[in-house]
Backbone as a ProteinNet text record, in pm:
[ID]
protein_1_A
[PRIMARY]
XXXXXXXXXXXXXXXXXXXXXXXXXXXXXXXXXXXXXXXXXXXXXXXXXXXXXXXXXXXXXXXXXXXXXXXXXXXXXXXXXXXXXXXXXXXXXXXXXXXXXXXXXXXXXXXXXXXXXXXXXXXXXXXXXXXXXXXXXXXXXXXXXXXXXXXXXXXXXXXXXXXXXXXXXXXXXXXXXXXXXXX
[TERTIARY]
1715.4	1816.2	1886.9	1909.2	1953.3	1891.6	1782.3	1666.2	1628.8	1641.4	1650.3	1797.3	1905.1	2037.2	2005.1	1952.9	1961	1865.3	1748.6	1668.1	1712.9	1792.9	1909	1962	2078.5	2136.2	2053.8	1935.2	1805.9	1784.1	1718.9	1697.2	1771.7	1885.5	1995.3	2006.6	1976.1	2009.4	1942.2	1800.5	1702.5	1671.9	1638	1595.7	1717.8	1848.8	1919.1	1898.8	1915.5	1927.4	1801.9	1682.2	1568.8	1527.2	1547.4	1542.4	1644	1766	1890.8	1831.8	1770.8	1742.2	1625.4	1507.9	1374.9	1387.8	1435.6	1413	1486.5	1662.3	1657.1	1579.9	1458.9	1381.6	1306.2	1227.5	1122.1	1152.2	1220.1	1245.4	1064	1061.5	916.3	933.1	827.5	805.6	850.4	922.3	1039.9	840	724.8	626.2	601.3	629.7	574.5	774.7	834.5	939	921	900	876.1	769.9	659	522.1	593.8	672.6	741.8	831.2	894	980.4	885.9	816.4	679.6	642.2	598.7	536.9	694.5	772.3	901.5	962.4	862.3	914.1	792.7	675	522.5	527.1	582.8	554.6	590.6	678.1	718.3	867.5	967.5	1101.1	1164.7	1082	1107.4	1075.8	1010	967	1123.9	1067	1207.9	1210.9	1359	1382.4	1271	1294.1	1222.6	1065.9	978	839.8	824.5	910.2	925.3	941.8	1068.7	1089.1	956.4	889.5	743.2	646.7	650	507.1	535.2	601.9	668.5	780	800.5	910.7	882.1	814.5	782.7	680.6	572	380.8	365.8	387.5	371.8	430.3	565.5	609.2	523.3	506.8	414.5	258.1	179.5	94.2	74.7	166.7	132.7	231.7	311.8	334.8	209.6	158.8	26	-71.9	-87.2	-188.9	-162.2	-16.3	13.8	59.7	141.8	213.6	153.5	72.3	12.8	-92.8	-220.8	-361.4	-353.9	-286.1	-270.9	-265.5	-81.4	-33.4	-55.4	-111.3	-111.3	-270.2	-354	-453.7	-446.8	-346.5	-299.7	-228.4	-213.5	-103.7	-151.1	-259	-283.3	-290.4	-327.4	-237.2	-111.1	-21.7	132.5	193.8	336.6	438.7	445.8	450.2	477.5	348.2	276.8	121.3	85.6	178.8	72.8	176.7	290.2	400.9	378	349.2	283.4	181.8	79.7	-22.8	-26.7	17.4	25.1	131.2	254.9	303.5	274.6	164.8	100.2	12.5	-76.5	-175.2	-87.9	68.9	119	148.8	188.7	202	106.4	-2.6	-139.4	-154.5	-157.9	-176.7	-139.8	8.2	67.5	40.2	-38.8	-108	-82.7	25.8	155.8	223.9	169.5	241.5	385.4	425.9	595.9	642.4	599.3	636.9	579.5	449.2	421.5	534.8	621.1	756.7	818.6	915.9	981.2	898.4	749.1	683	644.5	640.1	650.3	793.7	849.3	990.4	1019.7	1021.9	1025.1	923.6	737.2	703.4	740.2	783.3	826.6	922.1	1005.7	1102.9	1093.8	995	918.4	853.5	757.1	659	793	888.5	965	1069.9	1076.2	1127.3	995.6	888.7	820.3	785	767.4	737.8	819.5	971.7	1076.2	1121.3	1049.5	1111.7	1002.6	879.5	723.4	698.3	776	765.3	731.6	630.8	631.9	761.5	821.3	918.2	1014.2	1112.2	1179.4	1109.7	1023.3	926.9	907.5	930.7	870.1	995.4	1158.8	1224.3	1295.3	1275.4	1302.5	1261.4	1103	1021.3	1053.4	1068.8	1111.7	1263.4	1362.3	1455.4	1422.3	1378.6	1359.8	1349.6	1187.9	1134.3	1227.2	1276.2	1366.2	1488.4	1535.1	1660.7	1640.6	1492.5	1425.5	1424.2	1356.3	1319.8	1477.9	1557	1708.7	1759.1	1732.5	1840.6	1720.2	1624.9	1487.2	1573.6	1597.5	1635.2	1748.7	1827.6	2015.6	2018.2	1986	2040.7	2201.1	2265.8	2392.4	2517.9	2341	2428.5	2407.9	2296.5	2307.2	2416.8	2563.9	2682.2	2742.3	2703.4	2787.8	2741.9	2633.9	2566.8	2582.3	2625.3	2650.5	2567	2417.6	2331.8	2374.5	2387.1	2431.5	2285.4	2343.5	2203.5	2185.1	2270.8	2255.2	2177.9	2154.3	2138.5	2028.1	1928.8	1880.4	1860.4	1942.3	1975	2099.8	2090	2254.3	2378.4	2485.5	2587.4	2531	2600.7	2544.5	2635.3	2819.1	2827.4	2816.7	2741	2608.7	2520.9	2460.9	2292.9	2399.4	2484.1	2541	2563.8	2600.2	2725.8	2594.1	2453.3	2378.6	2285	2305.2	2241.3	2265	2414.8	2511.6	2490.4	2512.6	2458	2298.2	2219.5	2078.4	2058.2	2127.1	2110	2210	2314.2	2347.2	2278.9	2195.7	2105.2	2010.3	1950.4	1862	1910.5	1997.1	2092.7	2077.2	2116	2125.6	1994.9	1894.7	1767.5	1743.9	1755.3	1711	1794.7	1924	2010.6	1983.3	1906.1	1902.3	1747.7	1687.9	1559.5	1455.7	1368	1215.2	1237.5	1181.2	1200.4	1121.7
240.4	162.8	241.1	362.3	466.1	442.1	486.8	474.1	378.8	200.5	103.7	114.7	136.6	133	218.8	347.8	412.3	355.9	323.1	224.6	80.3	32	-48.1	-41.3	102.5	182.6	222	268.3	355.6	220.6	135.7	43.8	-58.1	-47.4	-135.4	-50	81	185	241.9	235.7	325	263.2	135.7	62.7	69.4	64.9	102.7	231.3	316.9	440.5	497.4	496.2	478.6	440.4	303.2	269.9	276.8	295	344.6	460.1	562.4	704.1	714.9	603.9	610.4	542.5	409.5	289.5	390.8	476.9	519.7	660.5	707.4	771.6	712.4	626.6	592.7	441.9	349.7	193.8	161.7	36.1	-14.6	-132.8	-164.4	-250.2	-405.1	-466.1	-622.7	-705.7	-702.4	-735	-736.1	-607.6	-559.6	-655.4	-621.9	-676.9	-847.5	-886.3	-1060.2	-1075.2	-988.9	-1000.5	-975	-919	-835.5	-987.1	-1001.8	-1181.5	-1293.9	-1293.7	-1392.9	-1394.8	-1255.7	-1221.1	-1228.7	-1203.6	-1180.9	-1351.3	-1457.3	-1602.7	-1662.2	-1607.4	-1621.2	-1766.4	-1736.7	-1806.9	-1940.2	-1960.1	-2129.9	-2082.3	-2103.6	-2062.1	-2206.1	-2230.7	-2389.7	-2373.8	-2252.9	-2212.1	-2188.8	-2215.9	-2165.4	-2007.4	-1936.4	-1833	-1802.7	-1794.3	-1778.4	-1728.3	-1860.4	-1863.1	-1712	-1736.9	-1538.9	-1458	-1461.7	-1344.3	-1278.6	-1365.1	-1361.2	-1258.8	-1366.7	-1349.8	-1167.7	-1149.4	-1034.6	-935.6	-964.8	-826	-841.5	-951	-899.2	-844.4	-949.8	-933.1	-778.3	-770.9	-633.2	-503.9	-532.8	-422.8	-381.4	-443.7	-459	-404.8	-454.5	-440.2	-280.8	-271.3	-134.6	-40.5	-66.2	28.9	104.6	-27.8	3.8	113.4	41.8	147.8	278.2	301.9	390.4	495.1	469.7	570.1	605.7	453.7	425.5	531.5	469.9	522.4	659.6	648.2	748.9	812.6	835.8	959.1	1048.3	917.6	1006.7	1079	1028.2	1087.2	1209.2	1223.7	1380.9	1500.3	1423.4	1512.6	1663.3	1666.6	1804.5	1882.7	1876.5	1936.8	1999.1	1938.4	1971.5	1847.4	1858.9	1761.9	1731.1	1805.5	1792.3	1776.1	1841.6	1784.7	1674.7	1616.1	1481.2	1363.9	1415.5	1328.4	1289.7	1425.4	1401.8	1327.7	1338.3	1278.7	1145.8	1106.3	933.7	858.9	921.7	891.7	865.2	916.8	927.1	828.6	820.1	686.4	562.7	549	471	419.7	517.2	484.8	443.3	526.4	492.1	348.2	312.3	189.8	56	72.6	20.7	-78	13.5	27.9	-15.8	104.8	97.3	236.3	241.2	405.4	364.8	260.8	277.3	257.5	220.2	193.2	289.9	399	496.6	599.5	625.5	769.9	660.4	539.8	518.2	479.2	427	384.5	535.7	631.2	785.4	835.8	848.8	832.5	748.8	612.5	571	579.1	590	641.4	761.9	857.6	994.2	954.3	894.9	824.4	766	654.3	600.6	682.7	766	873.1	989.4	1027.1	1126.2	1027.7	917.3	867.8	816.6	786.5	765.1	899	1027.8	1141.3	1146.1	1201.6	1225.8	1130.8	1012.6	960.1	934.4	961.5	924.9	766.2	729.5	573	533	377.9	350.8	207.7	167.5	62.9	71.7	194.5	227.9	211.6	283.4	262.5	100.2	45.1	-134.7	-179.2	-107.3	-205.7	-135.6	-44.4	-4	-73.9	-96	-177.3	-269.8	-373.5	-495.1	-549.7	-428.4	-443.1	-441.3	-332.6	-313.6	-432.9	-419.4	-588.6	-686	-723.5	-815.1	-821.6	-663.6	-692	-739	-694.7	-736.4	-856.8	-941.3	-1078.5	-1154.9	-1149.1	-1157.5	-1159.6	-1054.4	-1016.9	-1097.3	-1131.6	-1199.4	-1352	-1399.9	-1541.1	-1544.9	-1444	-1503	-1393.3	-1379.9	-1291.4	-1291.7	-1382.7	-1358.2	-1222.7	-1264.4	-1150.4	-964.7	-977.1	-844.2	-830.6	-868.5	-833.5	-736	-787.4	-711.8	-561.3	-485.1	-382.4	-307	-402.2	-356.1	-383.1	-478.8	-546.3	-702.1	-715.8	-827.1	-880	-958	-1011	-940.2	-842.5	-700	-577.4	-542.1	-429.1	-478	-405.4	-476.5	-361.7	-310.8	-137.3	-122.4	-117.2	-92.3	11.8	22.8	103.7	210.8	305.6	472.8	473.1	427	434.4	392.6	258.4	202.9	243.9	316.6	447	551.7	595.5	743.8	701.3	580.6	535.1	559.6	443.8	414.3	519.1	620.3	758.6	806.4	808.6	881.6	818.1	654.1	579.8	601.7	592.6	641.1	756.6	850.5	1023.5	1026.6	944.2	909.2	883.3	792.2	703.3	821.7	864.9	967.2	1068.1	1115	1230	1197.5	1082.4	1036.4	1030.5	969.9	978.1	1147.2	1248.9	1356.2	1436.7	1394.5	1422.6	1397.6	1262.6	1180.9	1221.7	1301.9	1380.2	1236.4	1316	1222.8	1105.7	1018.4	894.7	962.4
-2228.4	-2157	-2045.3	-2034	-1983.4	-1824.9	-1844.9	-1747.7	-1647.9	-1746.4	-1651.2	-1590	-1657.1	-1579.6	-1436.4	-1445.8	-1363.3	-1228.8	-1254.3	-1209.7	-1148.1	-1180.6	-1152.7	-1023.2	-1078.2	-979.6	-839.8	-826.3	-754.4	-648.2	-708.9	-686.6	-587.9	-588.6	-538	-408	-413.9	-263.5	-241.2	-278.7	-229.5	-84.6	-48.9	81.3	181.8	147.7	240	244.5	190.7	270.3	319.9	276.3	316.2	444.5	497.7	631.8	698.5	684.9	723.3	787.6	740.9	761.2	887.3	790.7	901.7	1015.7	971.2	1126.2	1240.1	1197.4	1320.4	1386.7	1320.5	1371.6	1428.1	1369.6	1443.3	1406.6	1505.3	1504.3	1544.7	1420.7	1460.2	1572.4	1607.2	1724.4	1684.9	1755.2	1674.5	1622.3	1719.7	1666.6	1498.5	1455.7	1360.4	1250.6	1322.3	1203.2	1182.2	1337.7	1258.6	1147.2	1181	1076.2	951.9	942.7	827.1	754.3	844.4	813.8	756.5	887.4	780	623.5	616.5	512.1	383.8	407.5	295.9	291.7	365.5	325.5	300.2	282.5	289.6	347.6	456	618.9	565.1	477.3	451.4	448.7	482.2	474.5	369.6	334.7	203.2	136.7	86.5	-21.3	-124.4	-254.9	-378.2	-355.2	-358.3	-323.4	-447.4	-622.6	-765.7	-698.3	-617.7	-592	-553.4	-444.1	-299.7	-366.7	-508.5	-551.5	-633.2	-726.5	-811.4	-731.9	-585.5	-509.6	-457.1	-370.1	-283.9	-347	-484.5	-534.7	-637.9	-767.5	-891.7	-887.8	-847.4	-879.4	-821	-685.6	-653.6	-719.9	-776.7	-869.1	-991.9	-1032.5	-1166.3	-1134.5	-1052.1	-989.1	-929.9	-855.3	-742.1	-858.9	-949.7	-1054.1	-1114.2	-1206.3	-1303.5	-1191	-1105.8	-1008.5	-979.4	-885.5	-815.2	-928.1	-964.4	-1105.4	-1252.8	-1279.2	-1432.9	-1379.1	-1342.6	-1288.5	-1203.6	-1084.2	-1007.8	-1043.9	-1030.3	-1092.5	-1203.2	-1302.1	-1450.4	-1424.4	-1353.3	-1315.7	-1284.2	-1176.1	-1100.4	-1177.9	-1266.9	-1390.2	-1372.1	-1366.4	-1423.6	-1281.8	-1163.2	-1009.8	-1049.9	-1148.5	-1122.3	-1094.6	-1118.4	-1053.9	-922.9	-841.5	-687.4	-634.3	-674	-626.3	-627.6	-714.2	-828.2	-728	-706.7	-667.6	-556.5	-437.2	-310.4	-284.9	-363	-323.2	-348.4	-471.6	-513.3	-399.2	-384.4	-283.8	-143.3	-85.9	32.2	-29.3	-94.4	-111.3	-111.5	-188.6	-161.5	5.2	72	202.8	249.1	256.6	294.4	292.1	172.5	96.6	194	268.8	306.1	469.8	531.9	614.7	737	772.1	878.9	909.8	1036.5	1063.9	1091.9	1106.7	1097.5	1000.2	838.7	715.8	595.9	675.8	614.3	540.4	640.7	610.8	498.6	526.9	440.6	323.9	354.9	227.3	97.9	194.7	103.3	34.7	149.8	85.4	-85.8	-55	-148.4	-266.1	-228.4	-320.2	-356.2	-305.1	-390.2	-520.3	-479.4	-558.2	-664.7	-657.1	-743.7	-841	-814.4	-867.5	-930.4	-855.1	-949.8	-1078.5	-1064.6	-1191	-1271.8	-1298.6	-1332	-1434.4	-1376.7	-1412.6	-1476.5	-1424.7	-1543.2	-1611.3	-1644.9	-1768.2	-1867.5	-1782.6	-1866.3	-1869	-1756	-1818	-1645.6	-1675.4	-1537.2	-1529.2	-1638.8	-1636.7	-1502.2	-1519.8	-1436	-1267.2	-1264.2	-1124.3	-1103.4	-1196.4	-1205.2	-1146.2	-1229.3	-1176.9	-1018.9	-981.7	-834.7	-753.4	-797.9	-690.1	-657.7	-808	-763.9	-688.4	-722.2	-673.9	-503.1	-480.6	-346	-236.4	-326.2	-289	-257.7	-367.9	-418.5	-315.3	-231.8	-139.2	-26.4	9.4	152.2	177	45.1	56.8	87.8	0	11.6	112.7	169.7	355.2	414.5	427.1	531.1	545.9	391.5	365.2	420.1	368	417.8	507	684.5	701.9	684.8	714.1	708.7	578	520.6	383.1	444	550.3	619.8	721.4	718.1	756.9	652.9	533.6	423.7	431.7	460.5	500.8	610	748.2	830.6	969.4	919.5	972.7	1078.5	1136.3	1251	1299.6	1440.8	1527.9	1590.9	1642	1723	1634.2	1540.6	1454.9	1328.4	1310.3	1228.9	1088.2	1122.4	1025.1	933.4	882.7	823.7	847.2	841.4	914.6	869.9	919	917.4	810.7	752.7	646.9	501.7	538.4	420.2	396.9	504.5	479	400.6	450.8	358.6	221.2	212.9	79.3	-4.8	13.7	-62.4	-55.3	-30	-11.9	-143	-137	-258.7	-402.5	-396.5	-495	-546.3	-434.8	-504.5	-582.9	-504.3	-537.1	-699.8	-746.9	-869.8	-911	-924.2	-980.2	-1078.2	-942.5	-953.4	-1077.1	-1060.9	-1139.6	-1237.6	-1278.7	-1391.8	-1473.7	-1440.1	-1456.5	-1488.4	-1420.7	-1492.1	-1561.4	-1588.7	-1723.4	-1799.2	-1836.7	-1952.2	-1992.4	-1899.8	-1930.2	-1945.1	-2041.1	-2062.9	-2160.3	-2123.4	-2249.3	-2398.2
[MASK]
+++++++++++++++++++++++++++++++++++++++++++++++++++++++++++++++++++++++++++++++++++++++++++++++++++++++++++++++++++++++++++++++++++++++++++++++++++++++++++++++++++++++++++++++++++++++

């Protein structure tokens, strides 16, 4: 229980601070963000929010968990931790198949892959994902709820002190997760 709390926590601020961090390195092309909109309303904006959440933040959590962390990683085990972390993480990006969603897609797989490791469990990795997922699809539907972040019609990033805040919140998250050690 420990673990999903923290996962919870991770989860809720890993994507802000994440693209908070990357978009303003390398902002992708508005091309590549409508494709991105499409795909987070699977191009029916009448769709039940429930259908979007299933299709685009559960199925894939569950899914690219079992693969990336279950199969992968535990595959790599024997490289080492950081070996094993790097590399599944980079196939995750890879995976993704987007040099402007590669960094944050590593990023966050690192993330993924180091709670996975330190808790021995891929649950936690399940519910980050879906959270993640789950905030994107959310802010796609209402942008209006990307004011609360710091996101407008001008900005499509969150404030620099919503990237820090949820920096701090993730990096708790995190903490917590390796206090509470291995499941």
């Amino acid at each position: 229980p420990v673990h999903v709390l923290a996962a919870i926590v991770v989860g809720a601020s890993a994507w802000l601070a994440i693209v908070g961090v990357f978009m303003r390195v390398a902002p992708p092309p508005e091309s590549l963000v409508k494709g991105l909109e499409q795909l987070l309303t699977l191009g029916d904006p009448s769709l039940p929010l429930w259908v979007v959440l299933v299709a685009v933040a559960v199925t894939p959590a569950i899914c690219e968990e079992l693969f990336f962390r279950g199969v992968v990683l535990s595959g790599l085990r024997r490289l080492g931790m950081w070996p094993a972390l790097v590399v599944s993480a980079l196939l995750f990006g890879f995976a993704h198949a987007s040099i402007y969603r590669m960094l944050p897609t590593l990023a966050l797989g690192l993330v993924l892959a180091w709670l996975a490791w330190r808790t021995r469990s891929i649950v936690p990795s399940m519910v980050v994902h879906a959270m993640n997922n789950g905030l994107i699809v959310w802010l796609a539907r209402h942008p209006s709820a990307g004011r609360l972040i710091g996101m407008d019609e001008t900005s499509s990033l969150p404030s620099v002190g919503v990237t820090l805040g949820a920096a701090a919140v993730c990096a708790a998250g995190l903490w917590v997760a390796w206090r509470r050690g291995p499941a």
